Tab-separated table of C-alpha atoms and ligand atoms in Angstrom:
chain	number	residue	atom	x	y	z
A	1	UNK	CA	-7.633	20.248	15.819
A	2	UNK	CA	-7.464	16.470	15.956
A	3	UNK	CA	-5.044	16.606	18.823
A	4	UNK	CA	-7.534	18.223	21.127
A	5	UNK	CA	-9.690	15.096	20.871
A	6	UNK	CA	-8.348	12.894	23.628
A	7	UNK	CA	-9.174	9.213	23.766
A	8	UNK	CA	-10.962	9.842	27.018
A	9	UNK	CA	-13.181	12.492	25.549
A	10	UNK	CA	-14.100	10.437	22.479
A	11	UNK	CA	-14.776	7.386	24.656
A	12	UNK	CA	-17.052	9.331	26.969
A	13	UNK	CA	-19.099	10.718	24.070
A	14	UNK	CA	-19.428	7.366	22.392
A	15	UNK	CA	-20.404	5.605	25.632
A	16	UNK	CA	-22.937	8.219	26.687
A	17	UNK	CA	-26.646	7.429	26.408
A	18	UNK	CA	-27.606	10.969	27.207
A	19	UNK	CA	-29.815	12.531	24.493
A	20	UNK	CA	-28.627	16.022	25.369
A	21	UNK	CA	-25.017	15.075	24.684
A	22	UNK	CA	-26.087	13.620	21.327
A	23	UNK	CA	-28.001	16.769	20.423
A	24	UNK	CA	-25.100	18.991	21.380
A	25	UNK	CA	-22.709	16.842	19.377
A	26	UNK	CA	-24.875	17.006	16.250
A	27	UNK	CA	-25.266	20.760	16.621
A	28	UNK	CA	-21.529	21.243	16.979
A	29	UNK	CA	-20.881	19.033	13.938
A	30	UNK	CA	-23.432	20.899	11.855
A	31	UNK	CA	-21.846	24.224	12.779
A	32	UNK	CA	-18.417	22.866	11.965
A	33	UNK	CA	-19.501	21.589	8.556
A	34	UNK	CA	-21.125	24.894	7.671
A	35	UNK	CA	-17.913	26.706	8.538
A	36	UNK	CA	-15.423	24.248	6.985
A	37	UNK	CA	-17.147	22.774	3.928
A	38	UNK	CA	-20.240	24.927	3.778
A	39	UNK	CA	-23.971	24.181	3.461
A	40	UNK	CA	-23.551	22.390	0.124
A	41	UNK	CA	-24.278	18.723	-0.386
A	42	UNK	CA	-22.482	17.164	-3.367
A	43	UNK	CA	-23.990	14.299	-5.304
A	44	UNK	CA	-22.317	11.253	-6.778
A	45	UNK	CA	-24.517	9.328	-9.147
A	46	UNK	CA	-23.972	5.746	-8.040
A	47	UNK	CA	-23.756	3.034	-10.690
A	48	UNK	CA	-23.324	-0.483	-9.220
A	49	UNK	CA	-22.123	-2.022	-12.415
A	50	UNK	CA	-21.500	-5.576	-11.216
A	51	UNK	CA	-22.230	-7.718	-8.189
A	52	UNK	CA	-19.715	-10.389	-9.203
A	53	UNK	CA	-17.237	-10.749	-6.346
A	54	UNK	CA	-14.315	-12.994	-5.562
A	55	UNK	CA	-14.429	-12.198	-1.817
A	56	UNK	CA	-16.225	-13.941	0.931
A	57	UNK	CA	-16.588	-11.298	3.554
A	58	UNK	CA	-18.665	-12.704	6.412
A	59	UNK	CA	-21.066	-9.738	6.486
A	60	UNK	CA	-21.721	-9.043	2.845
A	61	UNK	CA	-24.775	-10.155	0.809
A	62	UNK	CA	-22.890	-10.232	-2.456
A	63	UNK	CA	-20.143	-12.493	-1.098
A	64	UNK	CA	-18.976	-15.148	-3.498
A	65	UNK	CA	-20.477	-17.928	-1.360
A	66	UNK	CA	-23.986	-16.558	-1.621
A	67	UNK	CA	-25.490	-18.658	-4.353
A	68	UNK	CA	-28.999	-17.336	-3.987
A	69	UNK	CA	-28.520	-14.091	-5.881
A	70	UNK	CA	-28.378	-13.536	-9.618
A	71	UNK	CA	-25.006	-12.317	-10.707
A	72	UNK	CA	-24.805	-9.523	-13.265
A	73	UNK	CA	-22.222	-7.349	-14.980
A	74	UNK	CA	-23.462	-4.490	-17.106
A	75	UNK	CA	-21.894	-4.414	-20.515
A	76	UNK	CA	-19.536	-1.455	-21.106
A	77	UNK	CA	-21.827	0.273	-23.588
A	78	UNK	CA	-24.646	0.239	-20.996
A	79	UNK	CA	-22.407	1.654	-18.324
A	80	UNK	CA	-21.241	4.423	-20.619
A	81	UNK	CA	-24.773	5.188	-21.692
A	82	UNK	CA	-25.908	5.370	-18.041
A	83	UNK	CA	-23.044	7.650	-17.153
A	84	UNK	CA	-23.794	9.943	-20.064
A	85	UNK	CA	-27.451	10.119	-19.247
A	86	UNK	CA	-26.483	11.044	-15.674
A	87	UNK	CA	-24.249	13.746	-17.080
A	88	UNK	CA	-27.074	15.039	-19.267
A	89	UNK	CA	-29.367	15.046	-16.224
A	90	UNK	CA	-26.919	17.387	-14.497
A	91	UNK	CA	-24.631	15.151	-12.493
A	92	UNK	CA	-21.014	16.266	-12.521
A	93	UNK	CA	-19.644	13.337	-10.511
A	94	UNK	CA	-20.219	9.589	-10.511
A	95	UNK	CA	-19.345	6.733	-8.188
A	96	UNK	CA	-18.771	3.498	-10.002
A	97	UNK	CA	-18.960	0.481	-7.722
A	98	UNK	CA	-18.826	-3.285	-7.999
A	99	UNK	CA	-17.788	-6.414	-6.248
A	100	UNK	CA	-14.102	-7.263	-6.363
A	101	UNK	CA	-12.203	-8.834	-9.245
A	102	UNK	CA	-8.567	-8.450	-10.151
A	103	UNK	CA	-8.972	-10.450	-13.355
A	104	UNK	CA	-6.836	-8.392	-15.794
A	105	UNK	CA	-9.498	-8.717	-18.495
A	106	UNK	CA	-12.221	-7.280	-16.183
A	107	UNK	CA	-10.025	-4.435	-15.010
A	108	UNK	CA	-9.163	-3.686	-18.582
A	109	UNK	CA	-12.849	-3.319	-19.266
A	110	UNK	CA	-13.124	-0.839	-16.405
A	111	UNK	CA	-10.200	1.113	-17.769
A	112	UNK	CA	-11.973	1.208	-21.120
A	113	UNK	CA	-15.291	2.528	-19.864
A	114	UNK	CA	-13.654	5.043	-17.515
A	115	UNK	CA	-11.719	6.365	-20.518
A	116	UNK	CA	-14.854	6.480	-22.653
A	117	UNK	CA	-16.926	8.245	-19.959
A	118	UNK	CA	-14.154	10.779	-19.485
A	119	UNK	CA	-13.730	11.438	-23.193
A	120	UNK	CA	-17.441	11.647	-23.977
A	121	UNK	CA	-18.248	13.882	-21.014
A	122	UNK	CA	-15.297	16.192	-21.852
A	123	UNK	CA	-16.485	16.483	-25.388
A	124	UNK	CA	-19.892	17.666	-24.178
A	125	UNK	CA	-18.684	19.890	-21.381
A	126	UNK	CA	-17.829	23.521	-21.796
A	127	UNK	CA	-16.148	23.779	-18.375
A	128	UNK	CA	-13.347	21.488	-19.523
A	129	UNK	CA	-13.830	19.139	-16.572
A	130	UNK	CA	-15.925	16.237	-17.779
A	131	UNK	CA	-17.441	13.892	-15.258
A	132	UNK	CA	-15.635	13.416	-11.928
A	133	UNK	CA	-15.132	9.688	-11.263
A	134	UNK	CA	-14.922	7.838	-7.970
A	135	UNK	CA	-14.197	4.153	-8.091
A	136	UNK	CA	-15.032	1.599	-5.439
A	137	UNK	CA	-14.047	-1.821	-6.831
A	138	UNK	CA	-11.873	-3.250	-4.086
A	139	UNK	CA	-8.301	-4.453	-3.736
A	140	UNK	CA	-6.265	-4.325	-6.926
A	141	UNK	CA	-2.578	-4.212	-7.818
A	142	UNK	CA	-0.615	-1.001	-7.916
A	143	UNK	CA	-0.477	-1.147	-11.674
A	144	UNK	CA	-4.186	-1.626	-11.983
A	145	UNK	CA	-4.878	1.364	-9.732
A	146	UNK	CA	-2.426	3.330	-11.788
A	147	UNK	CA	-4.061	2.318	-15.119
A	148	UNK	CA	-7.443	3.409	-13.742
A	149	UNK	CA	-6.024	6.714	-12.589
A	150	UNK	CA	-4.516	7.300	-15.996
A	151	UNK	CA	-7.880	6.469	-17.536
A	152	UNK	CA	-9.410	9.346	-15.596
A	153	UNK	CA	-10.644	8.113	-12.203
A	154	UNK	CA	-9.446	10.423	-9.432
A	155	UNK	CA	-11.143	9.330	-6.245
A	156	UNK	CA	-11.190	5.874	-4.702
A	157	UNK	CA	-13.203	4.408	-1.820
A	158	UNK	CA	-11.797	1.382	-0.029
A	159	UNK	CA	-13.209	0.830	3.426
A	160	UNK	CA	-10.974	-0.724	6.032
A	161	UNK	CA	-14.277	-2.041	7.543
A	162	UNK	CA	-12.591	-2.457	10.968
A	163	UNK	CA	-9.271	-0.833	11.766
A	164	UNK	CA	-8.440	-3.327	14.481
A	165	UNK	CA	-6.596	-6.249	12.809
A	166	UNK	CA	-8.233	-8.708	15.175
A	167	UNK	CA	-11.729	-7.562	14.436
A	168	UNK	CA	-10.892	-7.377	10.713
A	169	UNK	CA	-9.849	-11.032	10.813
A	170	UNK	CA	-13.056	-12.022	12.577
A	171	UNK	CA	-15.218	-10.664	9.787
A	172	UNK	CA	-13.146	-11.814	6.821
A	173	UNK	CA	-11.861	-15.237	5.759
A	174	UNK	CA	-8.180	-16.024	6.255
A	175	UNK	CA	-7.231	-15.202	2.647
A	176	UNK	CA	-8.242	-11.553	3.032
A	177	UNK	CA	-5.530	-9.724	4.872
A	178	UNK	CA	-5.532	-6.513	6.839
A	179	UNK	CA	-2.006	-5.689	5.661
A	180	UNK	CA	-3.085	-6.004	2.063
A	181	UNK	CA	-5.886	-3.520	2.644
A	182	UNK	CA	-3.451	-1.046	4.186
A	183	UNK	CA	-1.079	-1.622	1.345
A	184	UNK	CA	-3.835	-0.815	-1.165
A	185	UNK	CA	-4.763	2.402	0.702
A	186	UNK	CA	-1.075	3.415	0.561
A	187	UNK	CA	-0.851	2.631	-3.133
A	188	UNK	CA	-3.920	4.752	-3.924
A	189	UNK	CA	-2.453	7.699	-2.066
A	190	UNK	CA	0.951	7.349	-3.731
A	191	UNK	CA	-0.663	7.382	-7.142
A	192	UNK	CA	-2.497	10.604	-6.286
A	193	UNK	CA	-6.104	9.599	-5.723
A	194	UNK	CA	-8.328	11.301	-3.243
A	195	UNK	CA	-8.607	8.371	-0.854
A	196	UNK	CA	-11.667	7.434	1.090
A	197	UNK	CA	-12.100	4.689	3.677
A	198	UNK	CA	-14.557	3.794	6.408
A	199	UNK	CA	-16.006	1.191	8.698
A	200	UNK	CA	-19.253	-0.522	9.540
A	201	UNK	CA	-20.709	0.358	12.929
A	202	UNK	CA	-22.285	-2.283	15.150
A	203	UNK	CA	-20.422	-5.313	13.916
A	204	UNK	CA	-20.514	-8.435	16.084
A	205	UNK	CA	-17.539	-8.211	18.430
A	206	UNK	CA	-17.004	-4.466	17.924
A	207	UNK	CA	-16.300	-2.501	21.133
A	208	UNK	CA	-16.429	1.210	21.879
A	209	UNK	CA	-12.664	0.990	22.140
A	210	UNK	CA	-12.544	-0.297	18.586
A	211	UNK	CA	-14.568	2.706	17.382
A	212	UNK	CA	-12.300	5.150	19.209
A	213	UNK	CA	-9.372	3.569	17.443
A	214	UNK	CA	-11.211	3.677	14.083
A	215	UNK	CA	-11.509	7.451	14.432
A	216	UNK	CA	-7.840	7.736	15.316
A	217	UNK	CA	-7.041	5.516	12.335
A	218	UNK	CA	-8.781	7.962	9.952
A	219	UNK	CA	-6.844	10.893	11.403
A	220	UNK	CA	-3.508	9.055	11.333
A	221	UNK	CA	-4.044	7.953	7.748
A	222	UNK	CA	-4.852	11.536	6.773
A	223	UNK	CA	-7.797	10.432	4.646
A	224	UNK	CA	-9.658	12.672	2.230
A	225	UNK	CA	-13.075	11.025	2.319
A	226	UNK	CA	-15.097	8.867	4.676
A	227	UNK	CA	-17.935	6.475	3.955
A	228	UNK	CA	-19.480	4.728	6.916
A	229	UNK	CA	-22.677	3.057	7.804
A	230	UNK	CA	-24.328	0.816	10.346
A	231	UNK	CA	-23.805	-2.891	9.923
A	232	UNK	CA	-27.109	-4.470	8.751
A	233	UNK	CA	-27.265	-8.237	9.019
A	234	UNK	CA	-27.888	-10.141	5.790
A	235	UNK	CA	-29.594	-13.606	6.112
A	236	UNK	CA	-27.306	-15.339	3.620
A	237	UNK	CA	-24.083	-14.549	5.415
A	238	UNK	CA	-22.111	-16.228	8.252
A	239	UNK	CA	-22.457	-13.204	10.555
A	240	UNK	CA	-26.267	-13.266	10.445
A	241	UNK	CA	-27.709	-13.976	13.917
A	242	UNK	CA	-24.304	-13.390	15.556
A	243	UNK	CA	-24.694	-11.305	18.632
A	244	UNK	CA	-24.274	-7.593	17.942
A	245	UNK	CA	-23.066	-4.977	20.458
A	246	UNK	CA	-25.559	-3.494	22.855
A	247	UNK	CA	-25.308	0.089	21.490
A	248	UNK	CA	-27.725	1.377	18.862
A	249	UNK	CA	-25.896	1.195	15.513
A	250	UNK	CA	-27.871	4.138	14.110
A	251	UNK	CA	-27.076	6.535	16.947
A	252	UNK	CA	-23.538	5.285	17.110
A	253	UNK	CA	-23.009	5.902	13.388
A	254	UNK	CA	-24.305	9.453	13.834
A	255	UNK	CA	-21.904	10.040	16.644
A	256	UNK	CA	-18.971	8.696	14.684
A	257	UNK	CA	-19.859	10.891	11.668
A	258	UNK	CA	-20.164	13.917	13.948
A	259	UNK	CA	-16.852	13.260	15.678
A	260	UNK	CA	-15.199	12.630	12.305
A	261	UNK	CA	-16.481	16.019	11.065
A	262	UNK	CA	-15.187	17.732	14.192
A	263	UNK	CA	-11.846	15.975	14.121
A	264	UNK	CA	-11.333	16.312	10.348
A	265	UNK	CA	-13.283	19.450	9.384
A	266	UNK	CA	-12.325	19.602	5.713
A	267	UNK	CA	-12.867	15.992	4.535
A	268	UNK	CA	-15.820	14.737	2.478
A	269	UNK	CA	-18.174	12.490	4.405
A	270	UNK	CA	-20.826	10.318	2.720
A	271	UNK	CA	-24.293	9.954	4.144
A	272	UNK	CA	-24.487	6.234	3.316
A	273	UNK	CA	-27.448	4.318	2.002
A	274	UNK	CA	-27.110	1.932	4.952
A	275	UNK	CA	-27.746	4.867	7.317
A	276	UNK	CA	-30.786	5.812	5.263
A	277	UNK	CA	-31.964	2.201	5.306
A	278	UNK	CA	-31.738	1.598	9.054
A	279	UNK	CA	-33.728	4.631	10.071
A	280	UNK	CA	-36.248	6.869	8.240
A	281	UNK	CA	-34.396	9.922	9.580
A	282	UNK	CA	-31.035	8.619	8.323
A	283	UNK	CA	-30.605	11.223	5.587
A	284	UNK	CA	-31.675	14.146	7.723
A	285	UNK	CA	-29.545	13.268	10.727
A	286	UNK	CA	-26.587	12.036	8.714
A	287	UNK	CA	-26.420	15.447	7.070
A	288	UNK	CA	-26.841	17.163	10.364
A	289	UNK	CA	-24.000	15.074	11.821
A	290	UNK	CA	-21.747	16.525	9.131
A	291	UNK	CA	-22.059	14.374	6.030
A	292	UNK	CA	-21.784	16.412	2.842
A	293	UNK	CA	-21.978	13.780	0.112
A	294	UNK	CA	-25.017	11.837	-1.044
A	295	UNK	CA	-24.953	9.082	-3.634
A	296	UNK	CA	-28.270	8.709	-5.450
A	297	UNK	CA	-28.522	5.227	-6.905
A	298	UNK	CA	-28.642	5.237	-10.692
A	299	UNK	CA	-28.287	1.471	-11.156
A	300	UNK	CA	-31.017	0.249	-13.519
A	301	UNK	CA	-34.078	-1.112	-11.708
A	302	UNK	CA	-33.737	-4.711	-12.943
A	303	UNK	CA	-30.261	-5.080	-11.346
A	304	UNK	CA	-30.843	-2.984	-8.233
A	305	UNK	CA	-32.259	-5.741	-6.071
A	306	UNK	CA	-29.316	-8.025	-6.938
A	307	UNK	CA	-26.882	-5.527	-5.430
A	308	UNK	CA	-27.998	-6.590	-2.009
A	309	UNK	CA	-25.048	-5.850	0.327
A	310	UNK	CA	-27.425	-6.050	3.272
A	311	UNK	CA	-31.111	-6.722	3.925
A	312	UNK	CA	-33.883	-4.397	2.702
A	313	UNK	CA	-31.557	-1.809	1.157
A	314	UNK	CA	-33.251	1.568	0.909
A	315	UNK	CA	-34.015	2.990	-2.477
A	316	UNK	CA	-35.139	6.616	-2.864
A	317	UNK	CA	-35.632	8.074	-6.339
A	318	UNK	CA	-32.829	10.563	-7.079
A	319	UNK	CA	-35.198	13.504	-7.590
A	320	UNK	CA	-36.962	12.745	-4.344
A	321	UNK	CA	-33.604	12.501	-2.555
A	322	UNK	CA	-32.579	15.922	-3.890
A	323	UNK	CA	-35.915	17.339	-2.737
A	324	UNK	CA	-35.410	15.879	0.717
A	325	UNK	CA	-31.877	17.257	1.059
A	326	UNK	CA	-33.164	20.727	0.162
A	327	UNK	CA	-36.031	20.249	2.597
A	328	UNK	CA	-33.562	19.721	5.419
A	329	UNK	CA	-31.991	23.104	4.686
A	330	UNK	CA	-28.957	22.243	2.582
A	331	UNK	CA	-28.039	23.308	-0.902
A	332	UNK	CA	-27.632	20.618	-3.542
A	333	UNK	CA	-24.594	21.383	-5.671
A	334	UNK	CA	-24.654	19.731	-9.086
A	335	UNK	CA	-22.327	21.854	-11.194
A	336	UNK	CA	-18.998	21.266	-9.487
A	337	UNK	CA	-17.187	18.059	-8.628
A	338	UNK	CA	-17.100	18.807	-4.921
A	339	UNK	CA	-13.676	17.407	-4.375
A	340	UNK	CA	-12.366	16.884	-0.840
A	341	UNK	CA	-11.012	20.197	0.468
A	342	UNK	CA	-8.667	18.140	2.562
A	343	UNK	CA	-7.111	16.746	-0.596
A	344	UNK	CA	-6.568	20.264	-1.953
A	345	UNK	CA	-4.873	21.244	1.324
A	346	UNK	CA	-2.744	18.095	1.218
A	347	UNK	CA	-1.645	18.847	-2.323
A	348	UNK	CA	-0.817	22.474	-1.507
A	349	UNK	CA	1.517	21.301	1.282
A	350	UNK	CA	3.566	19.167	-1.109
B	1	5AD	N1	-24.243	-4.023	6.367
B	1	5AD	C1	-23.767	-2.765	6.127
B	1	5AD	N2	-22.850	-2.485	5.198
B	1	5AD	C2	-22.374	-3.507	4.474
B	1	5AD	N3	-21.431	-3.543	3.468
B	1	5AD	C3	-21.302	-4.789	3.085
B	1	5AD	N4	-22.135	-5.613	3.781
B	1	5AD	C4	-22.789	-4.843	4.633
B	1	5AD	C5	-23.743	-5.079	5.649
B	1	5AD	N5	-24.220	-6.301	5.875
B	1	5AD	C6	-20.668	-2.343	3.117
B	1	5AD	C7	-19.145	-2.609	3.319
B	1	5AD	C8	-18.567	-2.334	1.960
B	1	5AD	C9	-19.616	-1.472	1.329
B	1	5AD	C10	-19.606	-1.487	-0.189
B	1	5AD	O1	-20.819	-2.034	1.768
B	1	5AD	O2	-18.627	-1.661	4.264
B	1	5AD	O3	-17.331	-1.678	1.961
């Protein structure tokens, strides 16, 4: 399937400003998703458990150098309690996210709460599954990834942010290396995780050619999940006010999601909060473009505003979000984990 998508064809779709081409693309992607992964949308209750971060990514509002936000880290018992109340409310999968730290003590804490969430949810669950756990806590060592896997996490999101090494180095400080990111993605796959990656769309210096390569990168890497969103400038970051490309980041993100769905029919694709933030129709059109995962934010209200990756982050109450998804004609699936079908196919081939 992927092979039939030539560079020329992708480039022409991404460069086009014709609304009819966009409409046709979204229709094709919606048909493809209904056929390959069905009309279901799976939820991941998102708990942003800490905004402490050792990195200094030039685009990110929780970068270490931003001294104007309050730093927080939820204590383990609060994280576990939140996870269990999500489970009681009907969620079968969670995404646990934070800034990056490879401090062995901190990772050990994550191992502990993942174990506890797993054990407690299994004890209350008659399907024998317990809560499905996705982690998104950055670049760690192989052994740390392995310990988290053994604790019960089975999916991991680590965006490449920009698959072109040059663009990657323009948006990250010298200490953060592209090779290390690739190495981490490899490690996650070796261990057995369902691996997700993604990019930001509309970054300063990003060309259409870069985006075409990004799509090829996802295919080549045989990823299981994709999480992408438009780049939204944050005032307390070095990239703020830097000139952005002349394409519309919202429309371009929709196109990339749609092409990703068509090129990789059986992967899971997230309809990101950034997409919902940048345009009031973000949820509706993100789903139409082929996204099948939504992550309602379950982070407690008093911490939510400190998890400010970008400006004016959207917050929609989970129940409202579920209502909206149904309103757009999709089924909200709460009972099952909603693992990536691509992962299952990958495992079957082994
Ligand atoms: N705009 C959009 N997305 C951002 N992220 C970080 N900063 C921004 C921004 N300014 C995204 C990154 C990261 C994810 C957790 O949030 O892609 O991987």
